[in-house]
Amino acid sequence: MESDLKPQDQKDLDKFIKFFALKTVQVIVQARLGEKICTRSSSSPTGSDWFNLAIKDIPEVTHEAKKALAGQLPGIGRSMCVEISLKTSEGDSMELETWCLEMNEKCDKEIKVSYAVYNRLSVLLKSLLAITRVTPAYKLSRKQGHDYVILYRIYFGEVQLSGLGEGFQTVRVGVVGTPIGTITLSCAYRTNLAFMSNRQFERSAPIMGIIVDHFVDPPCSSQRPANMGHPCNYRAPDEEDGGQFAGVQDSQEVCATSFSTSPPSQVSVRSLLYASRLSYQPTALTGAAEFCHPASNPNQVITPFTPSAVNYVLCPDGDDDGLSQSGERRKEEGRRSVSPSDPVESLNAFTRKVGAFVNKPSTQITAASLDLPFAAFAPRGLDSEENDPMVHPPDSPPCPSPLQGSLHSQGSEGSGQQDDFVMVDFRPAFSKDDLLPMDLGTFYREFQNPPQLASLSLHISSQSMADDLDSLPEKLRVYEKNIDEFDAFVDMLQ
Amino acid sequence: MNCRSEVLEVTVEARQVEEAMLALLHTILLHRSTGKFHYKKEGTYSIGTVGTQDIDCDFIDFTFVRVSSEELDRMIRKAVSEFKDALSNSGSDGMGQISLEFYQKKKSRWPFSDECIPWEVWSIKVNVVNLANEQERQICREKVGEKLGEKVINVVEVINRHEYLPKMPTQSEVDNVFDTTLKDVQPYLYKITYQITDSLGTSVSTTMRRD
């Protein structure tokens, strides 16, 4: 098969596949960093943007991808996979999705390598950009931080999907036919997000990773620190990262491809290849503190990593306030506010009281357990209409009088049912939490469950009623004794 | 040559119309835009770089990727805004359709004007619903986000069939295939049109929006 190709075409094809694999890994990993990605268009070809797309290269990710490939290329029977998993602060972990770059034996001998294959690979990368924002792990990765982080692992060889649980779904990103086989890119993602607690993480030693914080400020923002360089010129020879990564050198080929328009059936390609040195220190164990510009971001947390660790933590800094501009932050908070199907809720057991406006599965909440007035009308899952009190009102009103209301709440005081709930931080939109000691969310939560009025407590009510009953005969005696006075008073009024 | 036609259908709340349309139109245009062509001697050309940008929707639980081009975004927003206004002002049951058509120009001799030959048309049918309370809106946020995700997968599936695309043009022909008026990217020639359907099912207005 391969002998039918001209040597130059074969060489170009190998190069395209190699850099396509590296860019695929970059797109997937960057989409799981937890922040929005922004790169600039450039009307002039820079000569360094493969597939004419501005995709930054995170050096550590490139290094890991190359390490996994170990000089080989994805081919028939040799797939490159990127596995995305979630790890909680308690140490439990769960695979979320696996992206597979594979090749099958179906060949397209007619296709022009350096024109059609290159352009189709470019389209496939665009599709990957779009699809990585659509799978369930994207939303989880945008919410990572205090409670959990997202990890990635790159491996080469046979695809392993057993960790995705039952009923995983597959989405095909696309295919590109080449003279030596058809490249396929797909994603298998977990649908069952019920967390398996105490699951042993089998694959590797204890996870120690660096927290990659390359996108604290969006590259397009004018607030980016000056020393971060231009987002699309990350491979310019003059701006190499040599100062940080002195040591083992790696050469990276840069492709500036020009195409011919003269006659379309005889497309020829002239590729300009030159090497720029990208120096990198793979085992910067003690020097890990220098890995990622600590001075540029005081919020960044760096932990040392071992080369043998196969999982790397992707997480912006833990301090949420440092992440992005306030406008975007509010949007994220608005999005992060209560989600009825948020799988993260099942990962932690926070003991908090449930407010009226928190959506929970209807099986966990009953009207009697909510110490709220009109608790039967508190919002529940609307999926089941038969449980909807607006459709089928309860037989007896929950609180027709203060006394009855206190009887209700008496039964729910100190209820242990609320201890099983998991609550995501309630962050109301349009509230500022950086000026006042108590923000709107805290106010809201506290006043969802106000303390009970003393006069409404059963103990005092019953006591006063008992007193009333005891004093009744005495009062009746007095009234009967003075009945003449009362009659005279009534006559006066008439 | 037959024109490829794809139809997508979404049901959204009124305030979600704009973002849903932007998400789908930008997803399509991301795949149908290249970097700027720079023609050189000897009949060769090089291609500029396309940047991308994540956009979070405000009213839908969804993030989409678009080409980093303010000019292109402005043009799409203008068309979508016209569609949204027409939809809300029509007094219909809230049904409409916006179409993104990619075409090639074919030069004709005088006195005939150039012919526009479509080669791919994407039609997005929109049903607008009214919701009663905030809880339903919250659920709608998520459901519409999921639906848009499915539509993005549909778009990607169609595009990756790698069916007909116009041949890469020579320098003299490039304006017949691509929109070269933008300074940073180069989408295929496109036009956006829309129709609003009244309660009888007939279209009450059609507006041509030329790029």
Coordinates of N, CA, C and O in Angstrom, one line a residue, chain A residues 147-284:
Chain A
D147 N -13.8 21.1 44.5 CA -14.3 19.8 44.8 C -13.7 18.7 44.0 O -13.6 17.5 44.4
Y148 N -13.3 19.0 42.8 CA -12.8 17.9 41.9 C -11.9 18.6 40.8 O -12.0 19.8 40.6
V149 N -11.1 17.8 40.2 CA -10.3 18.3 39.1 C -10.4 17.3 38.0 O -10.8 16.1 38.1
I150 N -10.0 17.7 36.8 CA -10.1 16.9 35.6 C -8.7 16.5 35.2 O -7.8 17.3 35.2
L151 N -8.5 15.2 34.9 CA -7.2 14.7 34.6 C -7.2 14.2 33.1 O -8.2 13.9 32.6
Y152 N -6.0 14.1 32.5 CA -5.9 13.5 31.2 C -4.8 12.5 31.2 O -3.9 12.6 32.0
R153 N -5.0 11.5 30.3 CA -3.9 10.5 30.2 C -3.9 10.1 28.7 O -4.9 9.9 28.1
I154 N -2.7 10.1 28.2 CA -2.5 9.7 26.8 C -1.9 8.4 26.7 O -0.9 8.1 27.4
Y155 N -2.4 7.5 25.9 CA -1.8 6.2 25.7 C -1.9 5.8 24.2 O -2.7 6.3 23.5
F156 N -1.1 4.8 23.9 CA -1.0 4.4 22.5 C -1.2 2.9 22.4 O -0.6 2.2 23.3
G157 N -1.9 2.5 21.5 CA -2.1 1.0 21.4 C -3.6 0.7 21.3 O -4.3 1.2 20.5
E158 N -4.0 -0.2 22.1 CA -5.4 -0.7 22.1 C -6.3 0.2 22.9 O -5.9 0.7 23.9
V159 N -7.5 0.5 22.3 CA -8.4 1.3 23.0 C -9.0 0.6 24.2 O -9.4 -0.5 24.1
Q160 N -9.1 1.3 25.3 CA -9.7 0.8 26.5 C -10.9 1.6 26.9 O -10.8 2.7 27.3
L161 N -12.0 0.9 26.8 CA -13.3 1.7 27.1 C -14.0 1.1 28.4 O -15.1 1.6 28.7
S162 N -13.4 0.1 29.0 CA -14.1 -0.6 30.1 C -14.3 0.4 31.3 O -15.3 0.2 32.0
G163 N -13.5 1.4 31.4 CA -13.7 2.2 32.6 C -14.8 3.3 32.4 O -15.1 4.0 33.4
L164 N -15.5 3.2 31.3 CA -16.5 4.2 31.1 C -17.9 3.8 31.6 O -18.9 4.5 31.5
G165 N -17.9 2.6 32.2 CA -19.2 2.1 32.7 C -20.1 1.6 31.7 O -19.9 1.7 30.5
E166 N -21.3 1.2 32.1 CA -22.3 0.6 31.2 C -23.0 1.7 30.4 O -23.2 2.8 31.0
G167 N -23.4 1.4 29.2 CA -24.2 2.3 28.5 C -23.5 3.6 28.0 O -24.1 4.6 27.7
F168 N -22.1 3.5 27.8 CA -21.4 4.7 27.3 C -21.9 5.0 25.9 O -22.2 4.0 25.1
Q169 N -21.8 6.2 25.5 CA -22.2 6.6 24.2 C -21.0 6.9 23.4 O -19.9 7.3 23.9
T170 N -21.1 6.8 22.1 CA -20.0 7.2 21.2 C -20.4 8.2 20.2 O -21.5 8.2 19.6
V171 N -19.6 9.2 20.0 CA -19.9 10.2 18.9 C -18.7 10.2 18.0 O -17.5 10.2 18.4
R172 N -19.0 10.2 16.7 CA -17.9 10.2 15.7 C -17.6 11.6 15.3 O -18.5 12.3 14.9
V173 N -16.4 12.1 15.5 CA -16.1 13.4 15.1 C -15.9 13.5 13.6 O -16.5 14.4 12.9
G174 N -15.2 12.6 13.0 CA -15.1 12.6 11.5 C -14.1 11.6 11.0 O -13.4 11.0 11.8
V175 N -14.0 11.5 9.7 CA -13.0 10.6 9.1 C -12.4 11.3 7.9 O -12.9 12.2 7.3
V176 N -11.1 10.9 7.7 CA -10.4 11.4 6.5 C -9.7 10.3 5.8 O -8.9 9.6 6.5
G177 N -10.1 10.1 4.6 CA -9.4 9.0 3.8 C -8.1 9.4 3.4 O -7.8 10.6 3.0
T178 N -7.1 8.5 3.4 CA -5.8 8.7 2.9 C -5.4 7.5 2.1 O -6.0 6.5 2.2
P179 N -4.3 7.7 1.3 CA -3.9 6.5 0.5 C -3.4 5.3 1.4 O -3.3 4.2 0.8
I180 N -3.1 5.5 2.6 CA -2.7 4.4 3.4 C -3.7 3.9 4.4 O -3.4 3.0 5.2
G181 N -4.8 4.5 4.5 CA -5.9 4.1 5.4 C -6.8 5.3 5.7 O -6.5 6.4 5.4
T182 N -7.8 5.0 6.5 CA -8.8 6.1 6.8 C -8.6 6.4 8.3 O -8.7 5.6 9.2
I183 N -8.3 7.7 8.5 CA -8.2 8.2 9.9 C -9.6 8.5 10.4 O -10.4 9.1 9.8
T184 N -9.8 7.9 11.6 CA -11.1 8.2 12.3 C -10.9 8.8 13.6 O -9.9 8.4 14.3
L185 N -11.7 9.7 14.0 CA -11.6 10.4 15.3 C -12.9 10.3 15.9 O -14.0 10.7 15.4
S186 N -13.0 9.8 17.2 CA -14.2 9.6 17.8 C -14.1 9.8 19.3 O -13.0 9.8 19.8
C187 N -15.2 9.8 20.0 CA -15.2 10.0 21.4 C -16.2 9.0 22.1 O -17.4 9.0 21.6
A188 N -15.8 8.3 23.1 CA -16.7 7.5 23.8 C -16.8 8.1 25.2 O -15.8 8.4 25.9
Y189 N -18.1 8.4 25.6 CA -18.2 9.1 26.9 C -19.2 8.4 27.8 O -20.2 7.8 27.4
R190 N -18.9 8.6 29.1 CA -19.7 7.9 30.1 C -21.1 8.6 30.2 O -21.2 9.8 30.1
T191 N -22.1 7.8 30.3 CA -23.5 8.4 30.6 C -23.9 8.2 32.0 O -24.7 8.9 32.5
N192 N -23.4 7.1 32.6 CA -23.8 6.8 34.0 C -22.8 7.5 34.9 O -21.7 7.1 35.1
L193 N -23.2 8.6 35.5 CA -22.3 9.4 36.3 C -22.5 9.2 37.8 O -22.0 9.9 38.6
A194 N -23.2 8.1 38.1 CA -23.4 7.7 39.5 C -22.0 7.4 40.0 O -21.3 6.5 39.5
F195 N -21.6 8.0 41.0 CA -20.2 7.9 41.4 C -19.9 6.6 42.2 O -20.6 6.2 43.0
M196 N -18.8 5.9 41.8 CA -18.4 4.7 42.5 C -17.4 5.1 43.6 O -16.3 5.4 43.3
S197 N -17.8 5.1 44.8 CA -17.0 5.5 45.9 C -15.9 4.5 46.2 O -16.1 3.3 45.9
N198 N -14.9 4.9 46.8 CA -13.8 4.0 47.2 C -13.2 3.2 46.1 O -12.7 2.1 46.3
R199 N -13.3 3.7 44.9 CA -12.8 2.9 43.8 C -11.3 3.1 43.7 O -10.8 4.2 43.8
Q200 N -10.6 2.0 43.6 CA -9.1 2.1 43.5 C -8.8 2.6 42.2 O -9.2 2.2 41.1
F201 N -7.9 3.6 42.2 CA -7.4 4.0 40.9 C -6.2 3.2 40.5 O -5.2 3.2 41.1
E202 N -6.4 2.3 39.5 CA -5.5 1.2 39.4 C -4.3 1.5 38.5 O -3.3 0.8 38.6
R203 N -4.4 2.5 37.7 CA -3.4 2.5 36.7 C -2.1 3.1 37.1 O -1.1 2.8 36.5
S204 N -2.0 3.9 38.1 CA -0.7 4.6 38.3 C -0.5 4.8 39.7 O -1.4 4.5 40.6
A205 N 0.7 5.3 40.0 CA 1.1 5.7 41.3 C 0.2 6.9 41.8 O -0.6 7.4 41.0
P206 N 0.3 7.3 43.0 CA -0.5 8.4 43.5 C -0.4 9.6 42.5 O 0.7 9.9 42.0
I207 N -1.5 10.2 42.3 CA -1.5 11.3 41.3 C -0.8 12.5 41.8 O -1.2 13.0 42.8
M208 N 0.2 12.9 41.1 CA 0.8 14.2 41.5 C 0.9 14.9 40.2 O 1.5 14.4 39.2
G209 N 0.3 16.0 40.1 CA 0.4 16.7 38.8 C 0.6 18.2 39.0 O 0.5 18.7 40.1
I210 N 0.9 18.7 37.9 CA 1.0 20.2 37.9 C -0.4 20.8 37.6 O -1.1 20.2 36.8
I211 N -0.6 21.8 38.1 CA -1.9 22.5 37.8 C -1.5 23.5 36.7 O -0.8 24.4 36.9
V212 N -2.0 23.2 35.5 CA -1.7 24.0 34.3 C -2.5 25.3 34.4 O -3.7 25.2 34.5
D213 N -1.9 26.3 34.3 CA -2.6 27.6 34.4 C -2.2 28.5 33.3 O -1.7 29.7 33.5
H214 N -2.3 28.1 32.1 CA -1.8 28.9 31.0 C -2.8 29.9 30.5 O -2.5 30.7 29.7
F215 N -4.0 29.8 31.0 CA -5.1 30.7 30.4 C -5.7 31.5 31.5 O -6.9 31.7 31.5
V216 N -4.9 32.0 32.4 CA -5.5 32.8 33.5 C -6.2 34.0 32.9 O -7.3 34.3 33.2
D217 N -5.5 34.7 32.0 CA -6.2 35.7 31.3 C -6.3 35.3 29.8 O -5.4 34.7 29.3
P218 N -7.5 35.5 29.2 CA -7.7 35.1 27.8 C -6.6 35.7 27.0 O -6.3 36.9 27.2
P219 N -6.1 34.9 26.1 CA -5.0 35.5 25.2 C -5.4 36.8 24.5 O -4.6 37.6 24.1
C220 N -6.7 36.9 24.2 CA -7.1 38.0 23.4 C -7.4 39.2 24.3 O -7.7 40.3 23.8
S221 N -7.3 39.0 25.6 CA -7.6 40.1 26.5 C -6.4 41.1 26.6 O -5.3 40.7 26.6
S222 N -6.7 42.3 26.7 CA -5.6 43.3 26.8 C -5.0 43.3 28.2 O -4.0 43.9 28.4
Q223 N -5.6 42.5 29.1 CA -5.0 42.5 30.5 C -4.0 41.5 30.6 O -3.5 41.2 31.7
R224 N -3.6 40.7 29.6 CA -2.6 39.7 29.7 C -1.3 40.3 30.1 O -0.9 41.3 29.6
P225 N -0.6 39.6 31.0 CA 0.7 40.1 31.3 C 1.6 40.1 30.1 O 1.5 39.3 29.2
A226 N 2.5 41.1 30.0 CA 3.3 41.3 28.8 C 4.3 40.2 28.6 O 4.7 39.9 27.5
N227 N 4.7 39.5 29.7 CA 5.7 38.5 29.5 C 5.2 37.2 29.0 O 5.9 36.2 28.8
M228 N 3.9 37.1 28.8 CA 3.4 35.8 28.3 C 3.5 35.7 26.8 O 3.4 34.6 26.2
G229 N 3.8 36.7 26.1 CA 4.0 36.6 24.7 C 2.7 36.6 23.9 O 1.6 36.5 24.5
H230 N 2.8 36.6 22.7 CA 1.7 36.6 21.8 C 1.1 35.2 21.7 O 1.8 34.2 21.6
P231 N -0.2 35.0 21.8 CA -0.7 33.7 21.8 C -0.4 32.8 20.6 O -0.3 31.6 20.7
C232 N -0.3 33.4 19.4 CA -0.1 32.6 18.2 C 1.3 32.5 17.8 O 1.6 31.8 16.9
N233 N 2.2 33.2 18.5 CA 3.6 33.1 18.1 C 4.4 32.3 19.1 O 5.6 32.5 19.3
Y234 N 3.8 31.3 19.6 CA 4.4 30.6 20.7 C 5.6 29.7 20.2 O 6.3 29.2 20.9
R235 N 5.6 29.6 18.9 CA 6.7 28.8 18.3 C 7.8 29.6 17.6 O 8.6 29.1 16.9
A236 N 7.6 30.9 17.7 CA 8.6 31.8 17.0 C 10.0 31.5 17.6 O 10.1 31.5 18.8
P237 N 10.9 31.4 16.7 CA 12.3 31.0 17.2 C 12.8 32.0 18.2 O 13.6 31.7 19.1
D238 N 12.5 33.3 18.0 CA 13.1 34.3 18.9 C 12.5 34.3 20.3 O 13.0 34.8 21.2
E239 N 11.3 33.7 20.4 CA 10.6 33.8 21.7 C 10.5 32.4 22.4 O 9.6 32.1 23.0
E240 N 11.5 31.6 22.1 CA 11.4 30.3 22.7 C 11.4 30.3 24.2 O 11.9 31.3 24.8
D241 N 11.0 29.2 24.8 CA 11.0 29.1 26.2 C 12.3 28.6 26.8 O 12.3 28.0 27.9
G242 N 13.3 28.9 26.1 CA 14.6 28.3 26.5 C 15.0 28.7 27.9 O 15.7 27.9 28.6
G243 N 14.6 29.9 28.3 CA 15.0 30.3 29.6 C 14.5 29.4 30.7 O 15.1 29.2 31.8
Q244 N 13.3 28.9 30.5 CA 12.6 28.1 31.5 C 13.0 26.6 31.3 O 13.0 25.9 32.3
F245 N 13.2 26.2 30.1 CA 13.3 24.7 29.9 C 14.7 24.4 29.3 O 14.7 23.6 28.3
A246 N 15.7 24.9 29.9 CA 17.0 24.5 29.4 C 17.3 23.0 29.7 O 16.8 22.5 30.7
G247 N 17.9 22.4 28.8 CA 18.2 21.0 29.1 C 18.0 20.2 27.8 O 18.5 20.5 26.7
V248 N 17.3 19.1 27.9 CA 17.0 18.2 26.8 C 16.3 19.0 25.7 O 15.3 19.7 25.9
Q249 N 16.8 18.8 24.5 CA 16.2 19.6 23.4 C 15.4 18.7 22.6 O 15.6 17.5 22.4
D250 N 14.4 19.3 22.0 CA 13.5 18.6 21.1 C 13.3 19.5 19.9 O 13.2 20.7 20.0
S251 N 13.4 19.0 18.7 CA 13.2 19.8 17.6 C 11.7 19.7 17.1 O 11.1 18.6 17.1
Q252 N 11.2 20.8 16.7 CA 9.9 20.8 16.2 C 9.8 21.3 14.8 O 10.3 22.4 14.5
E253 N 9.3 20.5 13.9 CA 9.2 21.0 12.5 C 8.0 21.9 12.3 O 6.9 21.6 12.8
V254 N 8.2 22.9 11.6 CA 7.2 23.9 11.4 C 6.8 23.8 9.9 O 7.7 23.7 9.1
C255 N 5.6 23.9 9.6 CA 5.2 23.7 8.2 C 4.5 25.0 7.7 O 3.6 25.4 8.3
A256 N 5.1 25.6 6.7 CA 4.3 26.6 6.0 C 4.0 26.1 4.7 O 4.9 25.9 3.8
T257 N 2.8 25.8 4.4 CA 2.5 25.1 3.2 C 1.9 26.1 2.2 O 1.0 26.9 2.6
S258 N 2.3 26.0 1.0 CA 1.7 26.8 0.0 C 1.1 25.8 -1.0 O 1.6 24.7 -1.2
F259 N 0.1 26.2 -1.6 CA -0.7 25.4 -2.5 C -0.6 26.0 -3.9 O -0.4 27.2 -4.1
S260 N -0.8 25.2 -4.9 CA -0.8 25.7 -6.2 C -2.2 25.7 -6.8 O -3.0 24.8 -6.5
T261 N -2.5 26.7 -7.6 CA -3.8 26.7 -8.2 C -3.8 26.3 -9.6 O -4.8 26.2 -10.3
S262 N -2.6 26.0 -10.1 CA -2.5 25.8 -11.6 C -2.6 24.3 -11.9 O -1.7 23.6 -11.4
P263 N -3.1 23.9 -12.8 CA -4.3 23.2 -13.1 C -4.7 22.3 -11.9 O -3.9 21.7 -11.3
P264 N -5.9 22.4 -11.4 CA -6.3 21.7 -10.2 C -6.0 20.2 -10.2 O -5.8 19.6 -9.2
S265 N -5.9 19.6 -11.4 CA -5.6 18.2 -11.4 C -4.1 17.9 -11.2 O -3.7 16.8 -11.0
Q266 N -3.3 18.9 -11.2 CA -1.9 18.7 -11.0 C -1.4 19.6 -9.8 O -0.4 20.3 -9.9
V267 N -2.1 19.5 -8.7 CA -1.7 20.3 -7.6 C -0.4 19.9 -7.1 O -0.1 18.7 -6.9
S268 N 0.5 20.8 -6.9 CA 1.8 20.5 -6.3 C 2.0 21.4 -5.1 O 1.4 22.5 -4.9
V269 N 2.7 20.9 -4.2 CA 2.9 21.6 -3.0 C 4.4 21.8 -2.7 O 5.2 21.0 -3.0
R270 N 4.6 23.0 -2.3 CA 6.0 23.3 -1.9 C 6.0 23.5 -0.4 O 5.3 24.4 0.1
S271 N 6.6 22.7 0.4 CA 6.6 22.9 1.8 C 7.9 23.4 2.3 O 8.9 23.0 1.9
L272 N 7.8 24.4 3.1 CA 9.0 25.0 3.6 C 9.2 24.4 5.0 O 8.3 24.6 5.9
L273 N 10.2 23.7 5.2 CA 10.4 23.1 6.5 C 11.6 23.7 7.1 O 12.7 23.7 6.5
Y274 N 11.5 24.1 8.3 CA 12.7 24.4 9.1 C 12.4 24.1 10.5 O 11.3 24.0 11.0
A275 N 13.5 23.9 11.2 CA 13.4 23.4 12.6 C 13.6 24.6 13.5 O 14.5 25.4 13.3
S276 N 12.8 24.6 14.5 CA 13.0 25.6 15.6 C 13.2 24.8 16.8 O 12.6 23.8 17.1
R277 N 14.2 25.2 17.6 CA 14.5 24.4 18.8 C 13.5 24.7 19.9 O 13.2 25.9 20.2
L278 N 13.0 23.7 20.4 CA 12.1 23.9 21.6 C 12.7 23.1 22.7 O 12.7 21.9 22.7
S279 N 13.3 23.8 23.6 CA 14.0 23.1 24.7 C 13.1 22.8 25.8 O 12.2 23.6 26.1
Y280 N 13.3 21.7 26.4 CA 12.3 21.2 27.4 C 13.0 20.4 28.4 O 13.9 19.6 28.1
Q281 N 12.6 20.5 29.7 CA 13.3 19.8 30.7 C 12.3 18.8 31.2 O 11.4 19.1 32.0
P282 N 12.4 17.5 30.9 CA 11.3 16.6 31.2 C 11.3 16.2 32.6 O 10.2 15.8 33.1
T283 N 12.4 16.2 33.3 CA 12.3 15.7 34.7 C 12.7 16.8 35.6 O 13.6 16.7 36.5
A284 N 11.9 17.9 35.5 CA 12.2 19.0 36.4 C 11.6 18.8 37.7 O 10.6 19.5 38.1

